[in-house]
PDB file of C-alpha atoms in Angstrom:
ATOM      1  CA  MET A   1      -0.180   0.353  -0.046  1.00  0.00           C
ATOM      2  CA  ASN A   2       1.332   3.448  -1.109  1.00  0.00           C
ATOM      3  CA  ILE A   3      -0.218   6.148   1.688  1.00  0.00           C
ATOM      4  CA  SER A   4       0.920  10.597   0.744  1.00  0.00           C
ATOM      5  CA  ILE A   5       3.040  11.143   3.664  1.00  0.00           C
ATOM      6  CA  LEU A   6       1.744  14.167   5.195  1.00  0.00           C
ATOM      7  CA  PRO A   7       2.493  17.988   5.462  1.00  0.00           C
ATOM      8  CA  ASP A   8       2.352  19.013   9.075  1.00  0.00           C
ATOM      9  CA  ALA A   9      -0.992  20.556   9.522  1.00  0.00           C
ATOM     10  CA  GLU A  10      -2.442  17.263   8.703  1.00  0.00           C
ATOM     11  CA  LEU A  11      -0.384  14.570  10.306  1.00  0.00           C
ATOM     12  CA  ARG A  12      -1.334  16.943  13.804  1.00  0.00           C
ATOM     13  CA  ILE A  13      -4.751  16.432  12.521  1.00  0.00           C
ATOM     14  CA  MET A  14      -4.760  12.276  12.355  1.00  0.00           C
ATOM     15  CA  GLN A  15      -3.028  12.422  15.449  1.00  0.00           C
ATOM     16  CA  THR A  16      -5.446  13.672  17.459  1.00  0.00           C
ATOM     17  CA  ILE A  17      -8.681  11.553  15.339  1.00  0.00           C
ATOM     18  CA  TRP A  18      -6.196   8.937  16.835  1.00  0.00           C
ATOM     19  CA  GLU A  19      -6.004   9.489  19.594  1.00  0.00           C
ATOM     20  CA  GLY A  20      -9.615  10.173  20.719  1.00  0.00           C
ATOM     21  CA  GLU A  21     -12.863   8.286  20.185  1.00  0.00           C
ATOM     22  CA  THR A  22     -13.912   8.110  16.933  1.00  0.00           C
ATOM     23  CA  PRO A  23     -15.917   9.072  15.240  1.00  0.00           C
ATOM     24  CA  ILE A  24     -15.489  12.907  16.147  1.00  0.00           C
ATOM     25  CA  SER A  25     -17.518  15.944  15.042  1.00  0.00           C
ATOM     26  CA  THR A  26     -15.146  19.308  12.973  1.00  0.00           C
ATOM     27  CA  VAL A  27     -16.155  20.765  16.164  1.00  0.00           C
ATOM     28  CA  GLU A  28     -14.834  18.750  18.837  1.00  0.00           C
ATOM     29  CA  LEU A  29     -11.477  18.783  16.843  1.00  0.00           C
ATOM     30  CA  GLN A  30     -11.604  21.824  16.576  1.00  0.00           C
ATOM     31  CA  LYS A  31     -11.559  21.474  20.461  1.00  0.00           C
ATOM     32  CA  LYS A  32      -9.098  19.039  20.501  1.00  0.00           C
ATOM     33  CA  LEU A  33      -7.131  20.443  18.799  1.00  0.00           C
ATOM     34  CA  GLU A  34      -7.039  24.433  20.133  1.00  0.00           C
ATOM     35  CA  GLU A  35      -5.480  22.884  23.146  1.00  0.00           C
ATOM     36  CA  GLU A  36      -2.108  23.912  21.836  1.00  0.00           C
ATOM     37  CA  ARG A  37      -3.164  26.014  19.253  1.00  0.00           C
ATOM     38  CA  PRO A  38      -5.527  28.522  17.341  1.00  0.00           C
ATOM     39  CA  TRP A  39      -7.531  26.920  14.321  1.00  0.00           C
ATOM     40  CA  ASN A  40      -9.735  29.084  11.579  1.00  0.00           C
ATOM     41  CA  LEU A  41     -12.421  27.095  11.625  1.00  0.00           C
ATOM     42  CA  SER A  42     -12.441  26.666   7.692  1.00  0.00           C
ATOM     43  CA  ALA A  43      -9.070  26.097   7.194  1.00  0.00           C
ATOM     44  CA  LEU A  44     -10.127  23.074   9.731  1.00  0.00           C
ATOM     45  CA  GLN A  45     -12.539  21.992   7.153  1.00  0.00           C
ATOM     46  CA  THR A  46     -10.868  22.566   4.665  1.00  0.00           C
ATOM     47  CA  GLN A  47      -7.463  20.179   5.636  1.00  0.00           C
ATOM     48  CA  LEU A  48     -10.248  17.942   6.206  1.00  0.00           C
ATOM     49  CA  GLY A  49     -11.463  17.447   3.293  1.00  0.00           C
ATOM     50  CA  ARG A  50      -8.235  17.172   1.868  1.00  0.00           C
ATOM     51  CA  LEU A  51      -7.017  14.404   4.093  1.00  0.00           C
ATOM     52  CA  VAL A  52     -11.109  12.147   2.869  1.00  0.00           C
ATOM     53  CA  LYS A  53      -9.632  13.129  -0.590  1.00  0.00           C
ATOM     54  CA  LYS A  54      -5.997  11.333   0.055  1.00  0.00           C
ATOM     55  CA  GLY A  55      -8.394   8.662   1.688  1.00  0.00           C
ATOM     56  CA  PHE A  56      -7.210   8.992   5.535  1.00  0.00           C
ATOM     57  CA  LEU A  57     -10.625   9.971   7.039  1.00  0.00           C
ATOM     58  CA  GLN A  58     -14.305   9.228   5.431  1.00  0.00           C
ATOM     59  CA  THR A  59     -16.868  11.376   6.758  1.00  0.00           C
ATOM     60  CA  GLU A  60     -20.866  11.097   7.253  1.00  0.00           C
ATOM     61  CA  LEU A  61     -23.320  13.706   8.366  1.00  0.00           C
ATOM     62  CA  GLU A  62     -24.773  12.768  11.884  1.00  0.00           C
ATOM     63  CA  GLY A  63     -27.522  15.069  12.430  1.00  0.00           C
ATOM     64  CA  ARG A  64     -25.988  18.669  11.583  1.00  0.00           C
ATOM     65  CA  SER A  65     -22.908  17.689  12.336  1.00  0.00           C
ATOM     66  CA  ARG A  66     -20.034  16.727   9.990  1.00  0.00           C
ATOM     67  CA  CYS A  67     -17.583  13.012  11.617  1.00  0.00           C
ATOM     68  CA  TYR A  68     -14.967  12.177  11.288  1.00  0.00           C
ATOM     69  CA  SER A  69     -13.232   8.548  11.336  1.00  0.00           C
ATOM     70  CA  PRO A  70     -10.021   7.473   9.818  1.00  0.00           C
ATOM     71  CA  LEU A  71      -9.449   4.934   7.400  1.00  0.00           C
ATOM     72  CA  ILE A  72      -5.626   4.607   7.539  1.00  0.00           C
ATOM     73  CA  SER A  73      -4.128   3.449  11.308  1.00  0.00           C
ATOM     74  CA  GLU A  74      -2.008   5.002  12.665  1.00  0.00           C
ATOM     75  CA  GLN A  75       0.818   1.993  12.512  1.00  0.00           C
ATOM     76  CA  GLU A  76      -0.444   1.510   9.617  1.00  0.00           C
ATOM     77  CA  TYR A  77       1.027   5.474   8.277  1.00  0.00           C
ATOM     78  CA  LEU A  78       4.143   5.380  10.553  1.00  0.00           C
ATOM     79  CA  GLN A  79       5.312   2.247   8.173  1.00  0.00           C
ATOM     80  CA  GLN A  80       5.285   4.102   5.533  1.00  0.00           C
ATOM     81  CA  ASP A  81       6.530   7.414   6.891  1.00  0.00           C
ATOM     82  CA  SER A  82       9.391   5.503   8.251  1.00  0.00           C
ATOM     83  CA  ARG A  83      10.056   4.218   5.085  1.00  0.00           C
ATOM     84  CA  HIS A  84      10.358   7.036   2.961  1.00  0.00           C
ATOM     85  CA  TYR A  85      12.278   9.151   5.454  1.00  0.00           C
ATOM     86  CA  LEU A  86      14.629   5.667   5.556  1.00  0.00           C
ATOM     87  CA  LYS A  87      15.592   6.111   1.978  1.00  0.00           C
ATOM     88  CA  LYS A  88      14.840   9.761   1.745  1.00  0.00           C
ATOM     89  CA  TRP A  89      18.371   9.898   3.842  1.00  0.00           C
ATOM     90  CA  LYS A  90      19.721   6.802   4.520  1.00  0.00           C
ATOM     91  CA  GLY A  91      19.621   5.698   0.867  1.00  0.00           C
ATOM     92  CA  GLY A  92      17.090   2.275   2.930  1.00  0.00           C
ATOM     93  CA  SER A  93      20.187   1.474   5.177  1.00  0.00           C
ATOM     94  CA  ILE A  94      18.675   0.962   9.076  1.00  0.00           C
ATOM     95  CA  THR A  95      22.232   0.326   9.821  1.00  0.00           C
ATOM     96  CA  ASP A  96      23.682   4.324   8.665  1.00  0.00           C
ATOM     97  CA  PHE A  97      20.954   5.109   9.363  1.00  0.00           C
ATOM     98  CA  VAL A  98      21.308   4.634  13.545  1.00  0.00           C
ATOM     99  CA  ALA A  99      25.032   5.471  12.964  1.00  0.00           C
ATOM    100  CA  THR A 100      23.978   7.862  12.611  1.00  0.00           C
ATOM    101  CA  LEU A 101      21.631   9.243  15.358  1.00  0.00           C
ATOM    102  CA  TYR A 102      24.312   7.764  16.967  1.00  0.00           C
ATOM    103  CA  ASP A 103      27.038  10.036  15.417  1.00  0.00           C
ATOM    104  CA  GLY A 104      24.946  13.186  16.407  1.00  0.00           C
ATOM    105  CA  LYS A 105      24.018  12.015  20.378  1.00  0.00           C
ATOM    106  CA  THR A 106      20.011  10.981  19.091  1.00  0.00           C
ATOM    107  CA  ILE A 107      20.164   7.785  20.988  1.00  0.00           C
ATOM    108  CA  GLY A 108      23.048   6.376  23.130  1.00  0.00           C
ATOM    109  CA  LYS A 109      23.884   3.951  24.523  1.00  0.00           C
ATOM    110  CA  LYS A 110      21.016   2.899  26.257  1.00  0.00           C
ATOM    111  CA  ASP A 111      18.725   2.816  22.755  1.00  0.00           C
ATOM    112  CA  LEU A 112      21.600  -0.048  20.768  1.00  0.00           C
ATOM    113  CA  GLU A 113      20.880  -2.048  23.958  1.00  0.00           C
ATOM    114  CA  GLU A 114      17.422  -1.633  23.693  1.00  0.00           C
ATOM    115  CA  LEU A 115      17.966  -2.624  19.577  1.00  0.00           C
ATOM    116  CA  GLN A 116      19.709  -5.861  19.473  1.00  0.00           C
ATOM    117  CA  LEU A 117      17.269  -6.677  22.529  1.00  0.00           C
ATOM    118  CA  LEU A 118      14.819  -6.460  20.036  1.00  0.00           C
ATOM    119  CA  ILE A 119      16.530  -8.285  17.186  1.00  0.00           C
ATOM    120  CA  GLU A 120      17.236 -10.951  19.401  1.00  0.00           C
ATOM    121  CA  ARG A 121      13.792 -11.411  20.406  1.00  0.00           C
ATOM    122  CA  ILE A 122      13.204 -10.883  16.723  1.00  0.00           C
ATOM    123  CA  ASN A 123      15.403 -13.037  15.422  1.00  0.00           C
ATOM    124  CA  LYS A 124      13.765 -16.039  17.794  1.00  0.00           C
ATOM    125  CA  ASP A 125      10.773 -15.518  16.811  1.00  0.00           C
TER     126      ASP A 125
END
C-alpha cells in the first residue's frame, strides 16, 4: 500500500483523531486541536476535505454535524512514513541511519542495547 506522506498540519489532525474516540465532529476536533494552538474552522474543514480525498478519513453527517473516522491506522502511517524517511536520507540503510543517530548523540548506548534486545527477540520468532 502506498500512503501519502502528510504535511505537518494534516498529520497533527490525524494524530488528534487517532488519539481519541471516533467518529469525531469538526467542532469537537477543533476544540481538541485548540488545546495546543488556535485553529480556524474554515481552514480545518479544508484540511479535513484533503484528508478525505487522500483516503485517510471517511466522513458522514450525523444530524447537522460532519463527523470523521480514520481509514488508515496510525501504525500503517508510521510504517510508510518511516520507510519513506529512511529511503530519503540514508538510501534505505538502517545501519547507516542508526550510526548517524548515534554519532549525532540523538541515541545512546542504552538505545542500542534496546535495539539489540529487539533484534534478538525478532530472531527467536
